[in-house]
Amino acid sequence: MASQQYLDNLKKVDDALNAVDTQKLLRKSLGEESLEKELHPRLESISRLRQLAREYAPQVHNEPVNQITSILNQILNQLSSQAGADSSQYIAQRSNFLTNIDTFLEEAKKSLPHFVAAAVMGRGFLEDEGIRQEYKRTVESLRKEASDTIKTLKEEAGRAIEEAKKLAEEIETRARRTAAKISVQEAQRQFKDAQEGLSKEIKLWAVWSVIMVLAFFGVAVGFIFVKLPMEAEWHTAVYQTALRIVILSAVGAITTYVLRMLRAHIHMSHLNKHRQRVANSIEAFVMSAHTPEQRDIILANLVEAVVAFGNSGLLPHDDDTLGGQKLPTEAIGRLIGSLTPKK
């Protein structure tokens, strides 16, 4: 316990601190150079230190009391010197004054634990059952709040993850639909361009077909009006007959080729129109799907439908040869025999 002498010294310094003129110390009239803003929180710290020292010094050892008394005395000297200085000195030593006050307050913290311990023991915090119970309740409350906070964070994290998954699925869906839409538009454009080319080629081959059919019948009719030589010139008649057959076969072969090309282009036109109809329906079918798997299946089936057109009935399954019909040897032999003069 502190002796009375140390307690008296502490009281003497404390009374002297009370006697310091606060108005002269702060000097509000100096405006920006005043210490009102900077010194006010420091004065509050000094006041709390003095109160703690006065109240619990009797329960503290002489050495900590002497240290606090010495520090308070140094603070007193600084405050008295600053309050008694004229305006020019007041402003000049302003910075050093604040630095010294902060240094003394930091130095006081070395002896402060002795007074805090005396305050705790003096107020019975260590033995008070109510405080213990309150401590337990506080700990339990903090533990429960921490548990609730962790639970809330887990729930919010779960919701955030679910929302992120939904957002990712939506982005994937939009990307798939955009890609499908772009692909469909490109297919529609290509089929449209192909249809224009096929229409022009059909018209061209139709014109050639008409020309070749007319040419075939024209040649045939022309041969009717051109008579063959008499029996006396049977060799010439045989030659001209064979030549007519070859010419008709050649014209017929070309006509057959042109007609088959026309038929093939008409078949391709129907195939391309079928692909156009399927391509125009792809977007509607894809948009009606609810899951990516359904869209993939629909796209696969529609692509297969584009490729698989089926039989249009225009192209036969047998081999279409473009060569002319072979001249029957037996028929030519009979023709020569009939034209040969009998002896």
GROMACS .gro file of C-alpha atoms in nm:
model
  343
    1MET     CA    1   0.000   0.000   0.000
    2ALA     CA    2   0.121   0.354  -0.074
    3SER     CA    3   0.236   0.558   0.226
    4GLN     CA    4   0.072   0.884   0.320
    5GLN     CA    5   0.368   1.087   0.199
    6TYR     CA    6   0.329   0.960  -0.157
    7LEU     CA    7  -0.043   1.014  -0.141
    8ASP     CA    8   0.008   1.373  -0.025
    9ASN     CA    9   0.251   1.442  -0.309
   10LEU     CA   10  -0.001   1.303  -0.558
   11LYS     CA   11  -0.278   1.520  -0.412
   12LYS     CA   12  -0.056   1.828  -0.427
   13VAL     CA   13   0.019   1.777  -0.797
   14ASP     CA   14  -0.346   1.703  -0.872
   15ASP     CA   15  -0.459   2.023  -0.701
   16ALA     CA   16  -0.201   2.220  -0.898
   17LEU     CA   17  -0.337   2.074  -1.223
   18ASN     CA   18  -0.684   2.191  -1.125
   19ALA     CA   19  -0.546   2.543  -1.081
   20VAL     CA   20  -0.414   2.569  -1.439
   21ASP     CA   21  -0.603   2.836  -1.635
   22THR     CA   22  -0.770   2.648  -1.919
   23GLN     CA   23  -0.864   2.965  -2.108
   24LYS     CA   24  -0.502   3.080  -2.126
   25LEU     CA   25  -0.396   2.730  -2.218
   26LEU     CA   26  -0.637   2.695  -2.510
   27ARG     CA   27  -0.642   3.062  -2.624
   28LYS     CA   28  -0.935   3.044  -2.863
   29SER     CA   29  -0.868   3.404  -2.969
   30LEU     CA   30  -0.567   3.292  -3.173
   31GLY     CA   31  -0.791   3.113  -3.422
   32GLU     CA   32  -0.597   2.856  -3.626
   33GLU     CA   33  -0.299   2.880  -3.393
   34SER     CA   34  -0.516   2.795  -3.093
   35LEU     CA   35  -0.472   2.459  -2.916
   36GLU     CA   36  -0.845   2.405  -2.872
   37LYS     CA   37  -0.879   2.119  -3.121
   38GLU     CA   38  -0.545   1.948  -3.059
   39LEU     CA   39  -0.526   1.979  -2.680
   40HIS     CA   40  -0.886   1.898  -2.586
   41PRO     CA   41  -0.862   1.515  -2.627
   42ARG     CA   42  -0.525   1.518  -2.448
   43LEU     CA   43  -0.675   1.706  -2.151
   44GLU     CA   44  -0.949   1.441  -2.129
   45SER     CA   45  -0.684   1.166  -2.117
   46ILE     CA   46  -0.499   1.355  -1.841
   47SER     CA   47  -0.825   1.392  -1.647
   48ARG     CA   48  -0.897   1.017  -1.663
   49LEU     CA   49  -0.543   0.940  -1.552
   50ARG     CA   50  -0.570   1.178  -1.254
   51GLN     CA   51  -0.906   1.033  -1.148
   52LEU     CA   52  -0.777   0.675  -1.162
   53ALA     CA   53  -0.464   0.771  -0.965
   54ARG     CA   54  -0.655   0.960  -0.693
   55GLU     CA   55  -0.911   0.686  -0.642
   56TYR     CA   56  -0.689   0.376  -0.635
   57ALA     CA   57  -0.350   0.510  -0.521
   58PRO     CA   58  -0.409   0.388  -0.161
   59GLN     CA   59  -0.426   0.026  -0.291
   60VAL     CA   60  -0.110   0.057  -0.506
   61HIS     CA   61   0.256   0.027  -0.406
   62ASN     CA   62   0.468   0.336  -0.347
   63GLU     CA   63   0.676   0.302  -0.665
   64PRO     CA   64   0.388   0.313  -0.919
   65VAL     CA   65   0.231   0.602  -0.723
   66ASN     CA   66   0.561   0.790  -0.729
   67GLN     CA   67   0.598   0.730  -1.105
   68ILE     CA   68   0.248   0.857  -1.180
   69THR     CA   69   0.306   1.158  -0.953
   70SER     CA   70   0.629   1.240  -1.136
   71ILE     CA   71   0.462   1.214  -1.477
   72LEU     CA   72   0.170   1.431  -1.368
   73ASN     CA   73   0.417   1.686  -1.229
   74GLN     CA   74   0.597   1.702  -1.565
   75ILE     CA   75   0.264   1.747  -1.740
   76LEU     CA   76   0.184   2.025  -1.491
   77ASN     CA   77   0.509   2.203  -1.578
   78GLN     CA   78   0.431   2.183  -1.949
   79LEU     CA   79   0.076   2.312  -1.906
   80SER     CA   80   0.186   2.597  -1.677
   81SER     CA   81   0.466   2.700  -1.913
   82GLN     CA   82   0.238   2.702  -2.217
   83ALA     CA   83  -0.039   2.889  -2.034
   84GLY     CA   84   0.205   3.155  -1.907
   85ALA     CA   85   0.377   3.217  -2.241
   86ASP     CA   86   0.302   3.522  -2.451
   87SER     CA   87   0.138   3.483  -2.792
   88SER     CA   88   0.461   3.459  -2.992
   89GLN     CA   89   0.614   3.200  -2.757
   90TYR     CA   90   0.280   3.020  -2.739
   91ILE     CA   91   0.279   2.975  -3.116
   92ALA     CA   92   0.652   2.898  -3.139
   93GLN     CA   93   0.653   2.616  -2.882
   94ARG     CA   94   0.312   2.483  -2.981
   95SER     CA   95   0.442   2.176  -3.167
   96ASN     CA   96   0.699   2.078  -2.902
   97PHE     CA   97   0.438   2.120  -2.631
   98LEU     CA   98   0.198   1.871  -2.792
   99THR     CA   99   0.482   1.625  -2.853
  100ASN     CA  100   0.591   1.640  -2.488
  101ILE     CA  101   0.235   1.586  -2.361
  102ASP     CA  102   0.199   1.276  -2.584
  103THR     CA  103   0.532   1.144  -2.458
  104PHE     CA  104   0.429   1.180  -2.091
  105LEU     CA  105   0.093   1.009  -2.155
  106GLU     CA  106   0.271   0.715  -2.320
  107GLU     CA  107   0.513   0.697  -2.026
  108ALA     CA  108   0.219   0.684  -1.783
  109LYS     CA  109   0.095   0.362  -1.946
  110LYS     CA  110   0.387   0.174  -1.787
  111SER     CA  111   0.246   0.236  -1.437
  112LEU     CA  112  -0.120   0.227  -1.536
  113PRO     CA  113  -0.168  -0.155  -1.502
  114HIS     CA  114  -0.110  -0.131  -1.124
  115PHE     CA  115  -0.402   0.109  -1.087
  116VAL     CA  116  -0.624  -0.094  -1.323
  117ALA     CA  117  -0.556  -0.410  -1.119
  118ALA     CA  118  -0.643  -0.224  -0.801
  119ALA     CA  119  -0.967  -0.103  -0.963
  120VAL     CA  120  -1.064  -0.457  -1.069
  121MET     CA  121  -0.994  -0.600  -0.726
  122GLY     CA  122  -1.151  -0.306  -0.548
  123ARG     CA  123  -1.477  -0.340  -0.737
  124GLY     CA  124  -1.489  -0.716  -0.681
  125PHE     CA  125  -1.498  -0.814  -1.046
  126LEU     CA  126  -1.301  -1.131  -0.978
  127GLU     CA  127  -1.537  -1.260  -0.708
  128ASP     CA  128  -1.871  -1.127  -0.833
  129GLU     CA  129  -2.088  -1.423  -0.937
  130GLY     CA  130  -2.316  -1.193  -1.131
  131ILE     CA  131  -2.026  -1.079  -1.344
  132ARG     CA  132  -1.926  -1.439  -1.405
  133GLN     CA  133  -2.275  -1.530  -1.512
  134GLU     CA  134  -2.290  -1.222  -1.730
  135TYR     CA  135  -1.958  -1.323  -1.877
  136LYS     CA  136  -2.089  -1.671  -1.954
  137ARG     CA  137  -2.407  -1.528  -2.104
  138THR     CA  138  -2.201  -1.290  -2.312
  139VAL     CA  139  -1.977  -1.572  -2.433
  140GLU     CA  140  -2.279  -1.790  -2.516
  141SER     CA  141  -2.445  -1.500  -2.690
  142LEU     CA  142  -2.134  -1.434  -2.895
  143ARG     CA  143  -2.104  -1.803  -2.973
  144LYS     CA  144  -2.467  -1.821  -3.084
  145GLU     CA  145  -2.434  -1.507  -3.292
  146ALA     CA  146  -2.121  -1.649  -3.452
  147SER     CA  147  -2.302  -1.976  -3.526
  148ASP     CA  148  -2.601  -1.791  -3.670
  149THR     CA  149  -2.369  -1.573  -3.874
  150ILE     CA  150  -2.188  -1.877  -4.013
  151LYS     CA  151  -2.522  -2.042  -4.093
  152THR     CA  152  -2.645  -1.727  -4.263
  153LEU     CA  153  -2.323  -1.701  -4.460
  154LYS     CA  154  -2.358  -2.064  -4.571
  155GLU     CA  155  -2.717  -2.006  -4.682
  156GLU     CA  156  -2.624  -1.688  -4.865
  157ALA     CA  157  -2.327  -1.863  -5.025
  158GLY     CA  158  -2.555  -2.149  -5.132
  159ARG     CA  159  -2.805  -1.905  -5.281
  160ALA     CA  160  -2.523  -1.719  -5.454
  161ILE     CA  161  -2.393  -2.045  -5.601
  162GLU     CA  162  -2.741  -2.143  -5.720
  163GLU     CA  163  -2.792  -1.801  -5.875
  164ALA     CA  164  -2.452  -1.828  -6.041
  165LYS     CA  165  -2.546  -2.171  -6.181
  166LYS     CA  166  -2.877  -2.037  -6.312
  167LEU     CA  167  -2.700  -1.739  -6.465
  168ALA     CA  168  -2.443  -1.969  -6.628
  169GLU     CA  169  -2.723  -2.188  -6.765
  170GLU     CA  170  -2.903  -1.882  -6.900
  171ILE     CA  171  -2.583  -1.759  -7.063
  172GLU     CA  172  -2.524  -2.104  -7.212
  173THR     CA  173  -2.884  -2.118  -7.335
  174ARG     CA  174  -2.861  -1.774  -7.494
  175ALA     CA  175  -2.527  -1.867  -7.651
  176ARG     CA  176  -2.670  -2.190  -7.791
  177ARG     CA  177  -2.974  -2.011  -7.928
  178THR     CA  178  -2.761  -1.737  -8.077
  179ALA     CA  179  -2.530  -1.991  -8.238
  180ALA     CA  180  -2.827  -2.192  -8.366
  181LYS     CA  181  -2.990  -1.876  -8.500
  182ILE     CA  182  -2.673  -1.771  -8.679
  183SER     CA  183  -2.632  -2.122  -8.825
  184VAL     CA  184  -2.995  -2.130  -8.940
  185GLN     CA  185  -2.968  -1.789  -9.103
  186GLU     CA  186  -2.651  -1.895  -9.283
  187ALA     CA  187  -2.818  -2.217  -9.403
  188GLN     CA  188  -3.126  -2.025  -9.519
  189ARG     CA  189  -2.906  -1.782  -9.712
  190GLN     CA  190  -2.711  -2.063  -9.880
  191PHE     CA  191  -3.026  -2.255  -9.975
  192LYS     CA  192  -3.181  -1.937 -10.115
  193ASP     CA  193  -2.872  -1.866 -10.325
  194ALA     CA  194  -2.867  -2.227 -10.445
  195GLN     CA  195  -3.237  -2.209 -10.539
  196GLU     CA  196  -3.175  -1.903 -10.755
  197GLY     CA  197  -2.895  -2.084 -10.940
  198LEU     CA  198  -3.106  -2.399 -10.983
  199SER     CA  199  -3.398  -2.199 -11.123
  200LYS     CA  200  -3.173  -2.042 -11.386
  201GLU     CA  201  -3.024  -2.380 -11.480
  202ILE     CA  202  -3.372  -2.539 -11.504
  203LYS     CA  203  -3.478  -2.267 -11.747
  204LEU     CA  204  -3.160  -2.319 -11.950
  205TRP     CA  205  -3.200  -2.697 -11.970
  206ALA     CA  206  -3.571  -2.659 -12.047
  207VAL     CA  207  -3.484  -2.442 -12.348
  208TRP     CA  208  -3.224  -2.694 -12.463
  209SER     CA  209  -3.473  -2.978 -12.415
  210VAL     CA  210  -3.730  -2.806 -12.637
  211ILE     CA  211  -3.465  -2.737 -12.899
  212MET     CA  212  -3.336  -3.096 -12.901
  213VAL     CA  213  -3.685  -3.252 -12.910
  214LEU     CA  214  -3.776  -3.029 -13.205
  215ALA     CA  215  -3.443  -3.113 -13.368
  216PHE     CA  216  -3.502  -3.487 -13.324
  217PHE     CA  217  -3.849  -3.479 -13.478
  218GLY     CA  218  -3.728  -3.237 -13.745
  219VAL     CA  219  -3.451  -3.474 -13.852
  220ALA     CA  220  -3.691  -3.770 -13.847
  221VAL     CA  221  -3.948  -3.585 -14.060
  222GLY     CA  222  -3.674  -3.466 -14.293
  223PHE     CA  223  -3.557  -3.822 -14.353
  224ILE     CA  224  -3.914  -3.919 -14.448
  225PHE     CA  225  -3.922  -3.670 -14.731
  226VAL     CA  226  -3.574  -3.762 -14.857
  227LYS     CA  227  -3.616  -4.083 -15.062
  228LEU     CA  228  -3.358  -4.360 -15.074
  229PRO     CA  229  -3.197  -4.466 -15.407
  230MET     CA  230  -3.355  -4.740 -15.623
  231GLU     CA  231  -3.261  -5.109 -15.601
  232ALA     CA  232  -2.996  -5.062 -15.866
  233GLU     CA  233  -2.808  -4.846 -15.622
  234TRP     CA  234  -2.859  -5.066 -15.322
  235HIS     CA  235  -2.510  -5.005 -15.184
  236THR     CA  236  -2.582  -4.634 -15.161
  237ALA     CA  237  -2.923  -4.706 -15.008
  238VAL     CA  238  -2.768  -4.925 -14.738
  239TYR     CA  239  -2.509  -4.660 -14.660
  240GLN     CA  240  -2.765  -4.381 -14.638
  241THR     CA  241  -2.998  -4.594 -14.425
  242ALA     CA  242  -2.721  -4.674 -14.177
  243LEU     CA  243  -2.616  -4.309 -14.177
  244ARG     CA  244  -2.973  -4.199 -14.101
  245ILE     CA  245  -2.995  -4.445 -13.815
  246VAL     CA  246  -2.665  -4.318 -13.668
  247ILE     CA  247  -2.774  -3.954 -13.702
  248LEU     CA  248  -3.111  -4.023 -13.538
  249SER     CA  249  -2.936  -4.220 -13.262
  250ALA     CA  250  -2.691  -3.933 -13.198
  251VAL     CA  251  -2.965  -3.671 -13.193
  252GLY     CA  252  -3.175  -3.899 -12.973
  253ALA     CA  253  -2.883  -3.955 -12.734
  254ILE     CA  254  -2.822  -3.580 -12.702
  255THR     CA  255  -3.195  -3.521 -12.653
  256THR     CA  256  -3.203  -3.794 -12.387
  257TYR     CA  257  -2.902  -3.636 -12.211
  258VAL     CA  258  -3.061  -3.291 -12.215
  259LEU     CA  259  -3.392  -3.428 -12.082
  260ARG     CA  260  -3.214  -3.619 -11.806
  261MET     CA  261  -3.019  -3.306 -11.707
  262LEU     CA  262  -3.348  -3.115 -11.693
  263ARG     CA  263  -3.499  -3.391 -11.482
  264ALA     CA  264  -3.196  -3.397 -11.249
  265HIS     CA  265  -3.210  -3.019 -11.198
  266ILE     CA  266  -3.582  -3.035 -11.124
  267HIS     CA  267  -3.504  -3.306 -10.868
  268MET     CA  268  -3.232  -3.087 -10.714
  269SER     CA  269  -3.474  -2.793 -10.705
  270HIS     CA  270  -3.729  -2.998 -10.509
  271LEU     CA  271  -3.450  -3.119 -10.277
  272ASN     CA  272  -3.331  -2.763 -10.213
  273LYS     CA  273  -3.688  -2.643 -10.147
  274HIS     CA  274  -3.726  -2.926  -9.897
  275ARG     CA  275  -3.407  -2.814  -9.723
  276GLN     CA  276  -3.532  -2.455  -9.719
  277ARG     CA  277  -3.857  -2.559  -9.551
  278VAL     CA  278  -3.670  -2.760  -9.288
  279ALA     CA  279  -3.417  -2.480  -9.227
  280ASN     CA  280  -3.699  -2.228  -9.185
  281SER     CA  281  -3.851  -2.453  -8.917
  282ILE     CA  282  -3.530  -2.513  -8.719
  283GLU     CA  283  -3.543  -2.190  -8.518
  284ALA     CA  284  -3.904  -2.249  -8.410
  285PHE     CA  285  -3.827  -2.607  -8.303
  286VAL     CA  286  -3.511  -2.505  -8.115
  287MET     CA  287  -3.688  -2.221  -7.930
  288SER     CA  288  -3.957  -2.464  -7.814
  289ALA     CA  289  -3.701  -2.683  -7.635
  290HIS     CA  290  -3.664  -2.647  -7.257
  291THR     CA  291  -3.324  -2.807  -7.197
  292PRO     CA  292  -2.994  -2.809  -7.387
  293GLU     CA  293  -3.026  -3.186  -7.436
  294GLN     CA  294  -3.364  -3.142  -7.606
  295ARG     CA  295  -3.220  -2.873  -7.832
  296ASP     CA  296  -2.930  -3.099  -7.930
  297ILE     CA  297  -3.166  -3.385  -8.017
  298ILE     CA  298  -3.393  -3.154  -8.217
  299LEU     CA  299  -3.098  -3.008  -8.408
  300ALA     CA  300  -2.960  -3.355  -8.483
  301ASN     CA  301  -3.296  -3.475  -8.618
  302LEU     CA  302  -3.347  -3.159  -8.823
  303VAL     CA  303  -3.000  -3.185  -8.973
  304GLU     CA  304  -3.075  -3.546  -9.065
  305ALA     CA  305  -3.403  -3.429  -9.220
  306VAL     CA  306  -3.214  -3.174  -9.428
  307VAL     CA  307  -2.981  -3.443  -9.564
  308ALA     CA  308  -3.241  -3.722  -9.607
  309PHE     CA  309  -3.478  -3.596  -9.880
  310GLY     CA  310  -3.605  -3.929 -10.004
  311ASN     CA  311  -3.709  -4.034 -10.353
  312SER     CA  312  -3.872  -3.758 -10.557
  313GLY     CA  313  -3.974  -3.999 -10.833
  314LEU     CA  314  -3.775  -3.801 -11.090
  315LEU     CA  315  -3.458  -4.012 -11.085
  316PRO     CA  316  -3.488  -4.387 -11.156
  317HIS     CA  317  -3.284  -4.641 -10.966
  318ASP     CA  318  -3.144  -4.804 -11.278
  319ASP     CA  319  -2.828  -4.686 -11.452
  320ASP     CA  320  -2.887  -4.393 -11.683
  321THR     CA  321  -2.648  -4.433 -11.971
  322LEU     CA  322  -2.591  -4.136 -12.193
  323GLY     CA  323  -2.465  -4.322 -12.499
  324GLY     CA  324  -2.684  -4.376 -12.804
  325GLN     CA  325  -2.874  -4.700 -12.867
  326LYS     CA  326  -2.664  -4.971 -13.029
  327LEU     CA  327  -2.760  -5.044 -13.386
  328PRO     CA  328  -2.903  -5.398 -13.402
  329THR     CA  329  -2.669  -5.600 -13.622
  330GLU     CA  330  -2.937  -5.846 -13.725
  331ALA     CA  331  -3.171  -5.565 -13.829
  332ILE     CA  332  -2.902  -5.409 -14.046
  333GLY     CA  333  -2.828  -5.751 -14.196
  334ARG     CA  334  -3.191  -5.804 -14.283
  335LEU     CA  335  -3.206  -5.454 -14.426
  336ILE     CA  336  -2.906  -5.520 -14.648
  337GLY     CA  337  -3.052  -5.854 -14.757
  338SER     CA  338  -3.381  -5.699 -14.855
  339LEU     CA  339  -3.212  -5.428 -15.056
  340THR     CA  340  -2.979  -5.671 -15.239
  341PRO     CA  341  -3.115  -5.745 -15.593
  342LYS     CA  342  -3.214  -6.108 -15.647
  343LYS     CA  343  -3.071  -6.289 -15.945
   0.00000   0.00000   0.00000
